Amino acid sequence: MPSQLDLFTADDAPALPLARLSNNPNAYHPADCHWIRAEPMPGYVLRLGFARDTDGWHMAAGYHFPDVGSIGPVFVRSNAYPVYGDARRAGLERLRLMVNGLQLARTISPDKAKRIREAIDNITQAAQCGLSLVKDAA
């Protein structure tokens, strides 16, 4: 069974989230799924996913860290955001909370946590400057 991270394409093109396996009728259309990827240190991968649906924007957040393992990303279908910017902020906040939890559990070092949080801040700044890899919700 592949990991959830293996379900993403290497070039950050729209890819199949976990919900799209087995021809799931409730899955998002691939044209409406977009991803941001950051690798603040070799092997430490952060991923954010965004999907537009009839009720608004949904987000997914997850990571793969070699010394911790993988969590997600999977879509949170229960939370719909009216605009893309709100979904992006929620995804970035979810990543920050994950990193804070790992540092509190002493699973990763303070230095690694700091570098990962800086990468999350860089994603935030790039998105605010219009340099995001994610398509605008025009």
mmCIF file of N, CA and C in Angstrom:
data_model
loop_
_atom_site.group_PDB
_atom_site.id
_atom_site.type_symbol
_atom_site.label_atom_id
_atom_site.label_comp_id
_atom_site.label_asym_id
_atom_site.label_seq_id
_atom_site.Cartn_x
_atom_site.Cartn_y
_atom_site.Cartn_z
ATOM 1 N N MET A 1 0.853 -1.191 0.000
ATOM 2 C CA MET A 1 0.000 0.000 0.000
ATOM 3 C C MET A 1 0.890 1.242 0.000
ATOM 4 N N PRO A 2 0.734 2.137 -0.973
ATOM 5 C CA PRO A 2 1.567 3.337 -0.996
ATOM 6 C C PRO A 2 1.177 4.284 0.135
ATOM 7 N N SER A 3 2.125 5.096 0.555
ATOM 8 C CA SER A 3 1.807 6.097 1.567
ATOM 9 C C SER A 3 0.991 7.202 0.913
ATOM 10 N N GLN A 4 0.357 8.017 1.732
ATOM 11 C CA GLN A 4 -0.423 9.121 1.189
ATOM 12 C C GLN A 4 0.464 10.070 0.408
ATOM 13 N N LEU A 5 1.697 10.257 0.859
ATOM 14 C CA LEU A 5 2.601 11.171 0.172
ATOM 15 C C LEU A 5 2.903 10.681 -1.236
ATOM 16 N N ASP A 6 2.925 9.362 -1.459
ATOM 17 C CA ASP A 6 3.211 8.803 -2.778
ATOM 18 C C ASP A 6 2.109 9.102 -3.784
ATOM 19 N N LEU A 7 0.966 9.553 -3.326
ATOM 20 C CA LEU A 7 -0.141 9.812 -4.232
ATOM 21 C C LEU A 7 -0.017 11.158 -4.933
ATOM 22 N N PHE A 8 0.993 11.940 -4.584
ATOM 23 C CA PHE A 8 1.175 13.248 -5.187
ATOM 24 C C PHE A 8 2.186 13.174 -6.315
ATOM 25 N N THR A 9 2.030 14.053 -7.294
ATOM 26 C CA THR A 9 2.995 14.104 -8.380
ATOM 27 C C THR A 9 4.220 14.877 -7.924
ATOM 28 N N ALA A 10 5.349 14.602 -8.555
ATOM 29 C CA ALA A 10 6.604 15.223 -8.146
ATOM 30 C C ALA A 10 6.663 16.699 -8.521
ATOM 31 N N ASP A 11 5.932 17.108 -9.532
ATOM 32 C CA ASP A 11 6.040 18.492 -10.009
ATOM 33 C C ASP A 11 4.936 19.399 -9.469
ATOM 34 N N ASP A 12 4.219 18.948 -8.467
ATOM 35 C CA ASP A 12 3.169 19.740 -7.819
ATOM 36 C C ASP A 12 2.009 20.081 -8.740
ATOM 37 N N ALA A 13 1.873 19.333 -9.822
ATOM 38 C CA ALA A 13 0.687 19.493 -10.661
ATOM 39 C C ALA A 13 -0.517 18.977 -9.880
ATOM 40 N N PRO A 14 -1.732 19.337 -10.299
ATOM 41 C CA PRO A 14 -2.890 18.758 -9.605
ATOM 42 C C PRO A 14 -2.762 17.239 -9.551
ATOM 43 N N ALA A 15 -3.066 16.666 -8.409
ATOM 44 C CA ALA A 15 -2.852 15.232 -8.210
ATOM 45 C C ALA A 15 -4.038 14.630 -7.484
ATOM 46 N N LEU A 16 -4.007 13.328 -7.343
ATOM 47 C CA LEU A 16 -5.125 12.627 -6.739
ATOM 48 C C LEU A 16 -5.005 12.601 -5.223
ATOM 49 N N PRO A 17 -5.902 13.264 -4.507
ATOM 50 C CA PRO A 17 -5.898 13.106 -3.065
ATOM 51 C C PRO A 17 -6.425 11.723 -2.693
ATOM 52 N N LEU A 18 -6.225 11.356 -1.460
ATOM 53 C CA LEU A 18 -6.624 10.033 -0.993
ATOM 54 C C LEU A 18 -8.099 9.758 -1.280
ATOM 55 N N ALA A 19 -8.934 10.776 -1.182
ATOM 56 C CA ALA A 19 -10.372 10.595 -1.373
ATOM 57 C C ALA A 19 -10.725 10.164 -2.787
ATOM 58 N N ARG A 20 -9.814 10.301 -3.749
ATOM 59 C CA ARG A 20 -10.132 9.980 -5.134
ATOM 60 C C ARG A 20 -9.844 8.522 -5.475
ATOM 61 N N LEU A 21 -9.294 7.754 -4.550
ATOM 62 C CA LEU A 21 -9.023 6.354 -4.831
ATOM 63 C C LEU A 21 -10.325 5.577 -5.019
ATOM 64 N N SER A 22 -10.260 4.525 -5.788
ATOM 65 C CA SER A 22 -11.398 3.615 -5.999
ATOM 66 C C SER A 22 -12.605 4.314 -6.616
ATOM 67 N N ASN A 23 -12.367 5.291 -7.468
ATOM 68 C CA ASN A 23 -13.458 6.008 -8.156
ATOM 69 C C ASN A 23 -14.510 6.517 -7.177
ATOM 70 N N ASN A 24 -14.066 7.112 -6.112
ATOM 71 C CA ASN A 24 -14.948 7.650 -5.086
ATOM 72 C C ASN A 24 -15.887 8.692 -5.704
ATOM 73 N N PRO A 25 -17.209 8.492 -5.649
ATOM 74 C CA PRO A 25 -18.130 9.457 -6.269
ATOM 75 C C PRO A 25 -18.145 10.804 -5.558
ATOM 76 N N ASN A 26 -17.662 10.858 -4.322
ATOM 77 C CA ASN A 26 -17.629 12.116 -3.582
ATOM 78 C C ASN A 26 -16.312 12.853 -3.741
ATOM 79 N N ALA A 27 -15.459 12.388 -4.635
ATOM 80 C CA ALA A 27 -14.133 12.983 -4.784
ATOM 81 C C ALA A 27 -14.214 14.317 -5.520
ATOM 82 N N TYR A 28 -13.192 15.130 -5.303
ATOM 83 C CA TYR A 28 -13.084 16.405 -5.999
ATOM 84 C C TYR A 28 -12.643 16.185 -7.434
ATOM 85 N N HIS A 29 -13.071 17.067 -8.316
ATOM 86 C CA HIS A 29 -12.606 17.020 -9.697
ATOM 87 C C HIS A 29 -11.128 17.419 -9.712
ATOM 88 N N PRO A 30 -10.260 16.678 -10.427
ATOM 89 C CA PRO A 30 -8.824 16.970 -10.377
ATOM 90 C C PRO A 30 -8.465 18.375 -10.844
ATOM 91 N N ALA A 31 -9.278 18.983 -11.702
ATOM 92 C CA ALA A 31 -8.979 20.343 -12.155
ATOM 93 C C ALA A 31 -9.155 21.362 -11.034
ATOM 94 N N ASP A 32 -9.887 21.005 -9.996
ATOM 95 C CA ASP A 32 -10.117 21.913 -8.875
ATOM 96 C C ASP A 32 -9.247 21.595 -7.666
ATOM 97 N N CYS A 33 -8.251 20.728 -7.819
ATOM 98 C CA CYS A 33 -7.333 20.385 -6.732
ATOM 99 C C CYS A 33 -5.946 20.941 -7.052
ATOM 100 N N HIS A 34 -5.402 21.729 -6.149
ATOM 101 C CA HIS A 34 -4.103 22.355 -6.357
ATOM 102 C C HIS A 34 -3.263 22.193 -5.097
ATOM 103 N N TRP A 35 -1.925 22.140 -5.278
ATOM 104 C CA TRP A 35 -1.042 21.787 -4.176
ATOM 105 C C TRP A 35 0.125 22.742 -4.062
ATOM 106 N N ILE A 36 0.564 22.985 -2.842
ATOM 107 C CA ILE A 36 1.804 23.706 -2.555
ATOM 108 C C ILE A 36 2.711 22.733 -1.823
ATOM 109 N N ARG A 37 3.978 22.712 -2.199
ATOM 110 C CA ARG A 37 4.960 21.824 -1.565
ATOM 111 C C ARG A 37 6.165 22.658 -1.145
ATOM 112 N N ALA A 38 6.692 22.395 0.030
ATOM 113 C CA ALA A 38 7.921 23.041 0.492
ATOM 114 C C ALA A 38 8.801 21.988 1.140
ATOM 115 N N GLU A 39 10.099 22.106 0.930
ATOM 116 C CA GLU A 39 11.064 21.192 1.548
ATOM 117 C C GLU A 39 12.143 22.036 2.228
ATOM 118 N N PRO A 40 11.895 22.465 3.488
ATOM 119 C CA PRO A 40 12.825 23.362 4.174
ATOM 120 C C PRO A 40 14.186 22.740 4.450
ATOM 121 N N MET A 41 14.240 21.421 4.570
ATOM 122 C CA MET A 41 15.487 20.671 4.748
ATOM 123 C C MET A 41 15.348 19.406 3.917
ATOM 124 N N PRO A 42 16.444 18.836 3.448
ATOM 125 C CA PRO A 42 16.331 17.615 2.642
ATOM 126 C C PRO A 42 15.527 16.532 3.368
ATOM 127 N N GLY A 43 14.502 16.047 2.698
ATOM 128 C CA GLY A 43 13.673 14.987 3.257
ATOM 129 C C GLY A 43 12.494 15.459 4.085
ATOM 130 N N TYR A 44 12.471 16.718 4.485
ATOM 131 C CA TYR A 44 11.385 17.269 5.295
ATOM 132 C C TYR A 44 10.411 17.983 4.363
ATOM 133 N N VAL A 45 9.282 17.348 4.088
ATOM 134 C CA VAL A 45 8.356 17.838 3.072
ATOM 135 C C VAL A 45 7.052 18.287 3.724
ATOM 136 N N LEU A 46 6.634 19.504 3.404
ATOM 137 C CA LEU A 46 5.344 20.040 3.820
ATOM 138 C C LEU A 46 4.457 20.109 2.589
ATOM 139 N N ARG A 47 3.182 19.750 2.736
ATOM 140 C CA ARG A 47 2.249 19.844 1.608
ATOM 141 C C ARG A 47 0.927 20.452 2.073
ATOM 142 N N LEU A 48 0.427 21.347 1.233
ATOM 143 C CA LEU A 48 -0.902 21.917 1.428
ATOM 144 C C LEU A 48 -1.715 21.641 0.177
ATOM 145 N N GLY A 49 -2.956 21.243 0.357
ATOM 146 C CA GLY A 49 -3.846 21.013 -0.772
ATOM 147 C C GLY A 49 -5.087 21.867 -0.642
ATOM 148 N N PHE A 50 -5.611 22.278 -1.786
ATOM 149 C CA PHE A 50 -6.820 23.096 -1.808
ATOM 150 C C PHE A 50 -7.749 22.567 -2.883
ATOM 151 N N ALA A 51 -9.033 22.495 -2.579
ATOM 152 C CA ALA A 51 -10.015 22.011 -3.549
ATOM 153 C C ALA A 51 -11.250 22.897 -3.501
ATOM 154 N N ARG A 52 -11.721 23.255 -4.677
ATOM 155 C CA ARG A 52 -12.941 24.056 -4.784
ATOM 156 C C ARG A 52 -14.114 23.100 -4.977
ATOM 157 N N ASP A 53 -15.150 23.296 -4.174
ATOM 158 C CA ASP A 53 -16.343 22.462 -4.261
ATOM 159 C C ASP A 53 -17.555 23.382 -4.303
ATOM 160 N N THR A 54 -18.734 22.816 -4.388
ATOM 161 C CA THR A 54 -19.943 23.631 -4.490
ATOM 162 C C THR A 54 -20.192 24.459 -3.234
ATOM 163 N N ASP A 55 -19.707 24.000 -2.089
ATOM 164 C CA ASP A 55 -19.931 24.738 -0.844
ATOM 165 C C ASP A 55 -18.759 25.627 -0.463
ATOM 166 N N GLY A 56 -17.727 25.717 -1.274
ATOM 167 C CA GLY A 56 -16.585 26.579 -0.979
ATOM 168 C C GLY A 56 -15.271 25.843 -1.159
ATOM 169 N N TRP A 57 -14.241 26.348 -0.501
ATOM 170 C CA TRP A 57 -12.887 25.792 -0.599
ATOM 171 C C TRP A 57 -12.607 24.886 0.594
ATOM 172 N N HIS A 58 -11.993 23.747 0.321
ATOM 173 C CA HIS A 58 -11.564 22.810 1.356
ATOM 174 C C HIS A 58 -10.048 22.749 1.331
ATOM 175 N N MET A 59 -9.444 22.431 2.468
ATOM 176 C CA MET A 59 -7.987 22.366 2.520
ATOM 177 C C MET A 59 -7.544 21.036 3.083
ATOM 178 N N ALA A 60 -6.298 20.713 2.756
ATOM 179 C CA ALA A 60 -5.626 19.543 3.322
ATOM 180 C C ALA A 60 -4.239 19.990 3.746
ATOM 181 N N ALA A 61 -3.726 19.400 4.801
ATOM 182 C CA ALA A 61 -2.366 19.700 5.250
ATOM 183 C C ALA A 61 -1.712 18.404 5.686
ATOM 184 N N GLY A 62 -0.408 18.334 5.499
ATOM 185 C CA GLY A 62 0.311 17.141 5.912
ATOM 186 C C GLY A 62 1.805 17.319 5.774
ATOM 187 N N TYR A 63 2.550 16.326 6.251
ATOM 188 C CA TYR A 63 4.008 16.389 6.159
ATOM 189 C C TYR A 63 4.585 14.994 6.061
ATOM 190 N N HIS A 64 5.837 14.947 5.623
ATOM 191 C CA HIS A 64 6.663 13.742 5.735
ATOM 192 C C HIS A 64 8.011 14.187 6.284
ATOM 193 N N PHE A 65 8.356 13.712 7.470
ATOM 194 C CA PHE A 65 9.654 13.989 8.086
ATOM 195 C C PHE A 65 10.345 12.653 8.303
ATOM 196 N N PRO A 66 11.605 12.505 7.874
ATOM 197 C CA PRO A 66 12.263 11.199 7.964
ATOM 198 C C PRO A 66 12.380 10.655 9.387
ATOM 199 N N ASP A 67 12.517 11.519 10.374
ATOM 200 C CA ASP A 67 12.676 11.046 11.751
ATOM 201 C C ASP A 67 11.344 10.919 12.493
ATOM 202 N N VAL A 68 10.240 11.269 11.837
ATOM 203 C CA VAL A 68 8.932 11.210 12.478
ATOM 204 C C VAL A 68 7.981 10.299 11.707
ATOM 205 N N GLY A 69 7.961 10.428 10.404
ATOM 206 C CA GLY A 69 7.035 9.687 9.559
ATOM 207 C C GLY A 69 6.147 10.644 8.794
ATOM 208 N N SER A 70 4.993 10.150 8.369
ATOM 209 C CA SER A 70 4.083 10.943 7.545
ATOM 210 C C SER A 70 2.741 11.121 8.232
ATOM 211 N N ILE A 71 2.169 12.292 8.046
ATOM 212 C CA ILE A 71 0.775 12.546 8.392
ATOM 213 C C ILE A 71 0.163 13.234 7.185
ATOM 214 N N GLY A 72 -0.906 12.652 6.660
ATOM 215 C CA GLY A 72 -1.642 13.249 5.554
ATOM 216 C C GLY A 72 -0.780 13.460 4.328
ATOM 217 N N PRO A 73 -1.145 14.398 3.483
ATOM 218 C CA PRO A 73 -2.304 15.267 3.648
ATOM 219 C C PRO A 73 -3.589 14.624 3.147
ATOM 220 N N VAL A 74 -4.644 14.847 3.895
ATOM 221 C CA VAL A 74 -5.973 14.430 3.470
ATOM 222 C C VAL A 74 -6.894 15.639 3.599
ATOM 223 N N PHE A 75 -7.919 15.669 2.782
ATOM 224 C CA PHE A 75 -8.820 16.806 2.817
ATOM 225 C C PHE A 75 -9.698 16.768 4.052
ATOM 226 N N VAL A 76 -9.951 17.951 4.601
ATOM 227 C CA VAL A 76 -10.895 18.121 5.696
ATOM 228 C C VAL A 76 -12.200 18.573 5.046
ATOM 229 N N ARG A 77 -13.098 17.629 4.806
ATOM 230 C CA ARG A 77 -14.334 17.948 4.083
ATOM 231 C C ARG A 77 -15.334 18.696 4.965
ATOM 232 N N SER A 78 -15.196 18.617 6.265
ATOM 233 C CA SER A 78 -16.191 19.243 7.136
ATOM 234 C C SER A 78 -16.046 20.759 7.185
ATOM 235 N N ASN A 79 -14.885 21.282 6.824
ATOM 236 C CA ASN A 79 -14.667 22.725 6.866
ATOM 237 C C ASN A 79 -14.636 23.274 5.448
ATOM 238 N N ALA A 80 -15.607 24.122 5.117
ATOM 239 C CA ALA A 80 -15.626 24.793 3.818
ATOM 240 C C ALA A 80 -15.395 26.279 4.055
ATOM 241 N N TYR A 81 -14.503 26.855 3.276
ATOM 242 C CA TYR A 81 -14.165 28.266 3.408
ATOM 243 C C TYR A 81 -14.715 29.009 2.200
ATOM 244 N N PRO A 82 -15.346 30.175 2.423
ATOM 245 C CA PRO A 82 -15.995 30.870 1.308
ATOM 246 C C PRO A 82 -15.011 31.375 0.252
ATOM 247 N N VAL A 83 -13.801 31.720 0.661
ATOM 248 C CA VAL A 83 -12.806 32.224 -0.291
ATOM 249 C C VAL A 83 -11.507 31.445 -0.126
ATOM 250 N N TYR A 84 -10.746 31.387 -1.204
ATOM 251 C CA TYR A 84 -9.491 30.637 -1.216
ATOM 252 C C TYR A 84 -8.528 31.104 -0.124
ATOM 253 N N GLY A 85 -8.426 32.410 0.101
ATOM 254 C CA GLY A 85 -7.499 32.939 1.100
ATOM 255 C C GLY A 85 -7.762 32.389 2.493
ATOM 256 N N ASP A 86 -9.029 32.212 2.843
ATOM 257 C CA ASP A 86 -9.369 31.650 4.153
ATOM 258 C C ASP A 86 -8.912 30.198 4.266
ATOM 259 N N ALA A 87 -9.094 29.427 3.193
ATOM 260 C CA ALA A 87 -8.646 28.027 3.200
ATOM 261 C C ALA A 87 -7.132 27.954 3.313
ATOM 262 N N ARG A 88 -6.426 28.847 2.612
ATOM 263 C CA ARG A 88 -4.959 28.867 2.665
ATOM 264 C C ARG A 88 -4.477 29.171 4.086
ATOM 265 N N ARG A 89 -5.077 30.184 4.710
ATOM 266 C CA ARG A 89 -4.684 30.529 6.086
ATOM 267 C C ARG A 89 -4.928 29.357 7.035
ATOM 268 N N ALA A 90 -6.053 28.676 6.875
ATOM 269 C CA ALA A 90 -6.356 27.523 7.732
ATOM 270 C C ALA A 90 -5.338 26.408 7.522
ATOM 271 N N GLY A 91 -4.939 26.168 6.287
ATOM 272 C CA GLY A 91 -3.941 25.135 6.004
ATOM 273 C C GLY A 91 -2.591 25.461 6.603
ATOM 274 N N LEU A 92 -2.167 26.710 6.474
ATOM 275 C CA LEU A 92 -0.880 27.119 7.042
ATOM 276 C C LEU A 92 -0.905 27.033 8.562
ATOM 277 N N GLU A 93 -2.022 27.412 9.158
ATOM 278 C CA GLU A 93 -2.141 27.314 10.615
ATOM 279 C C GLU A 93 -2.104 25.858 11.062
ATOM 280 N N ARG A 94 -2.733 24.973 10.300
ATOM 281 C CA ARG A 94 -2.700 23.555 10.645
ATOM 282 C C ARG A 94 -1.263 23.037 10.608
ATOM 283 N N LEU A 95 -0.485 23.433 9.597
ATOM 284 C CA LEU A 95 0.923 23.016 9.536
ATOM 285 C C LEU A 95 1.702 23.532 10.745
ATOM 286 N N ARG A 96 1.479 24.790 11.110
ATOM 287 C CA ARG A 96 2.176 25.353 12.283
ATOM 288 C C ARG A 96 1.848 24.559 13.546
ATOM 289 N N LEU A 97 0.574 24.217 13.723
ATOM 290 C CA LEU A 97 0.174 23.452 14.906
ATOM 291 C C LEU A 97 0.820 22.072 14.923
ATOM 292 N N MET A 98 0.930 21.431 13.759
ATOM 293 C CA MET A 98 1.589 20.126 13.688
ATOM 294 C C MET A 98 3.040 20.237 14.135
ATOM 295 N N VAL A 99 3.735 21.241 13.617
ATOM 296 C CA VAL A 99 5.153 21.417 13.958
ATOM 297 C C VAL A 99 5.303 21.745 15.439
ATOM 298 N N ASN A 100 4.443 22.618 15.973
ATOM 299 C CA ASN A 100 4.505 22.943 17.401
ATOM 300 C C ASN A 100 4.283 21.698 18.255
ATOM 301 N N GLY A 101 3.329 20.860 17.862
ATOM 302 C CA GLY A 101 3.070 19.631 18.609
ATOM 303 C C GLY A 101 4.252 18.689 18.585
ATOM 304 N N LEU A 102 4.908 18.576 17.429
ATOM 305 C CA LEU A 102 6.084 17.706 17.335
ATOM 306 C C LEU A 102 7.224 18.225 18.197
ATOM 307 N N GLN A 103 7.398 19.546 18.234
ATOM 308 C CA GLN A 103 8.469 20.094 19.065
ATOM 309 C C GLN A 103 8.155 19.885 20.544
ATOM 310 N N LEU A 104 6.906 20.098 20.944
ATOM 311 C CA LEU A 104 6.539 19.897 22.348
ATOM 312 C C LEU A 104 6.724 18.444 22.764
ATOM 313 N N ALA A 105 6.486 17.526 21.840
ATOM 314 C CA ALA A 105 6.662 16.103 22.131
ATOM 315 C C ALA A 105 8.129 15.683 22.030
ATOM 316 N N ARG A 106 8.989 16.636 21.728
ATOM 317 C CA ARG A 106 10.432 16.397 21.576
ATOM 318 C C ARG A 106 10.725 15.362 20.486
ATOM 319 N N THR A 107 9.844 15.316 19.481
ATOM 320 C CA THR A 107 10.056 14.411 18.365
ATOM 321 C C THR A 107 11.041 15.002 17.377
ATOM 322 N N ILE A 108 11.059 16.329 17.272
ATOM 323 C CA ILE A 108 12.040 17.009 16.429
ATOM 324 C C ILE A 108 12.739 18.066 17.266
ATOM 325 N N SER A 109 13.934 18.423 16.852
ATOM 326 C CA SER A 109 14.734 19.384 17.616
ATOM 327 C C SER A 109 14.178 20.798 17.445
ATOM 328 N N PRO A 110 14.481 21.685 18.405
ATOM 329 C CA PRO A 110 14.046 23.078 18.268
ATOM 330 C C PRO A 110 14.572 23.726 16.987
ATOM 331 N N ASP A 111 15.804 23.382 16.586
ATOM 332 C CA ASP A 111 16.372 23.958 15.369
ATOM 333 C C ASP A 111 15.582 23.525 14.135
ATOM 334 N N LYS A 112 15.246 22.240 14.059
ATOM 335 C CA LYS A 112 14.461 21.752 12.923
ATOM 336 C C LYS A 112 13.080 22.403 12.920
ATOM 337 N N ALA A 113 12.457 22.482 14.083
ATOM 338 C CA ALA A 113 11.131 23.099 14.165
ATOM 339 C C ALA A 113 11.188 24.552 13.709
ATOM 340 N N LYS A 114 12.239 25.260 14.107
ATOM 341 C CA LYS A 114 12.388 26.661 13.701
ATOM 342 C C LYS A 114 12.509 26.774 12.187
ATOM 343 N N ARG A 115 13.324 25.928 11.578
ATOM 344 C CA ARG A 115 13.514 25.977 10.128
ATOM 345 C C ARG A 115 12.233 25.607 9.384
ATOM 346 N N ILE A 116 11.485 24.670 9.924
ATOM 347 C CA ILE A 116 10.229 24.275 9.285
ATOM 348 C C ILE A 116 9.203 25.407 9.394
ATOM 349 N N ARG A 117 9.118 26.037 10.576
ATOM 350 C CA ARG A 117 8.191 27.167 10.725
ATOM 351 C C ARG A 117 8.568 28.317 9.799
ATOM 352 N N GLU A 118 9.873 28.548 9.602
ATOM 353 C CA GLU A 118 10.310 29.582 8.655
ATOM 354 C C GLU A 118 9.840 29.250 7.241
ATOM 355 N N ALA A 119 9.887 27.975 6.873
ATOM 356 C CA ALA A 119 9.402 27.571 5.546
ATOM 357 C C ALA A 119 7.904 27.834 5.417
ATOM 358 N N ILE A 120 7.150 27.569 6.488
ATOM 359 C CA ILE A 120 5.712 27.842 6.469
ATOM 360 C C ILE A 120 5.478 29.340 6.306
ATOM 361 N N ASP A 121 6.256 30.160 7.021
ATOM 362 C CA ASP A 121 6.137 31.612 6.870
ATOM 363 C C ASP A 121 6.477 32.044 5.450
ATOM 364 N N ASN A 122 7.476 31.401 4.837
ATOM 365 C CA ASN A 122 7.841 31.729 3.454
ATOM 366 C C ASN A 122 6.708 31.394 2.496
ATOM 367 N N ILE A 123 6.025 30.271 2.738
ATOM 368 C CA ILE A 123 4.862 29.936 1.908
ATOM 369 C C ILE A 123 3.815 31.034 2.052
ATOM 370 N N THR A 124 3.597 31.492 3.278
ATOM 371 C CA THR A 124 2.613 32.539 3.528
ATOM 372 C C THR A 124 2.975 33.804 2.772
ATOM 373 N N GLN A 125 4.239 34.226 2.864
ATOM 374 C CA GLN A 125 4.678 35.447 2.195
ATOM 375 C C GLN A 125 4.580 35.323 0.684
ATOM 376 N N ALA A 126 4.997 34.179 0.134
ATOM 377 C CA ALA A 126 4.935 33.986 -1.317
ATOM 378 C C ALA A 126 3.494 34.060 -1.801
ATOM 379 N N ALA A 127 2.590 33.460 -1.040
ATOM 380 C CA ALA A 127 1.186 33.478 -1.442
ATOM 381 C C ALA A 127 0.630 34.895 -1.397
ATOM 382 N N GLN A 128 1.033 35.684 -0.395
ATOM 383 C CA GLN A 128 0.544 37.053 -0.293
ATOM 384 C C GLN A 128 1.083 37.918 -1.419
ATOM 385 N N CYS A 129 2.268 37.595 -1.920
ATOM 386 C CA CYS A 129 2.885 38.383 -2.985
ATOM 387 C C CYS A 129 2.462 37.921 -4.370
ATOM 388 N N GLY A 130 1.562 36.968 -4.442
ATOM 389 C CA GLY A 130 1.122 36.486 -5.740
ATOM 390 C C GLY A 130 2.074 35.492 -6.372
ATOM 391 N N LEU A 131 3.009 34.941 -5.602
ATOM 392 C CA LEU A 131 3.969 33.991 -6.139
ATOM 393 C C LEU A 131 3.580 32.558 -5.834
ATOM 394 N N SER A 132 2.360 32.367 -5.378
ATOM 395 C CA SER A 132 1.914 31.032 -4.996
ATOM 396 C C SER A 132 1.858 30.099 -6.191
ATOM 397 N N LEU A 133 2.104 28.810 -5.934
ATOM 398 C CA LEU A 133 1.958 27.803 -6.970
ATOM 399 C C LEU A 133 0.496 27.458 -7.206
ATOM 400 N N VAL A 134 -0.370 27.956 -6.342
ATOM 401 C CA VAL A 134 -1.782 27.619 -6.432
ATOM 402 C C VAL A 134 -2.485 28.609 -7.356
ATOM 403 N N LYS A 135 -3.374 28.109 -8.180
ATOM 404 C CA LYS A 135 -4.139 28.977 -9.077
ATOM 405 C C LYS A 135 -5.035 29.897 -8.260
ATOM 406 N N ASP A 136 -5.219 31.105 -8.752
ATOM 407 C CA ASP A 136 -6.112 32.048 -8.091
ATOM 408 C C ASP A 136 -7.557 31.616 -8.269
ATOM 409 N N ALA A 137 -8.338 31.934 -7.303
ATOM 410 C CA ALA A 137 -9.761 31.584 -7.351
ATOM 411 C C ALA A 137 -10.548 32.738 -7.971
ATOM 412 N N ALA A 138 -10.225 33.041 -9.184
ATOM 413 C CA ALA A 138 -10.857 34.191 -9.851
ATOM 414 C C ALA A 138 -12.240 33.849 -10.361
#
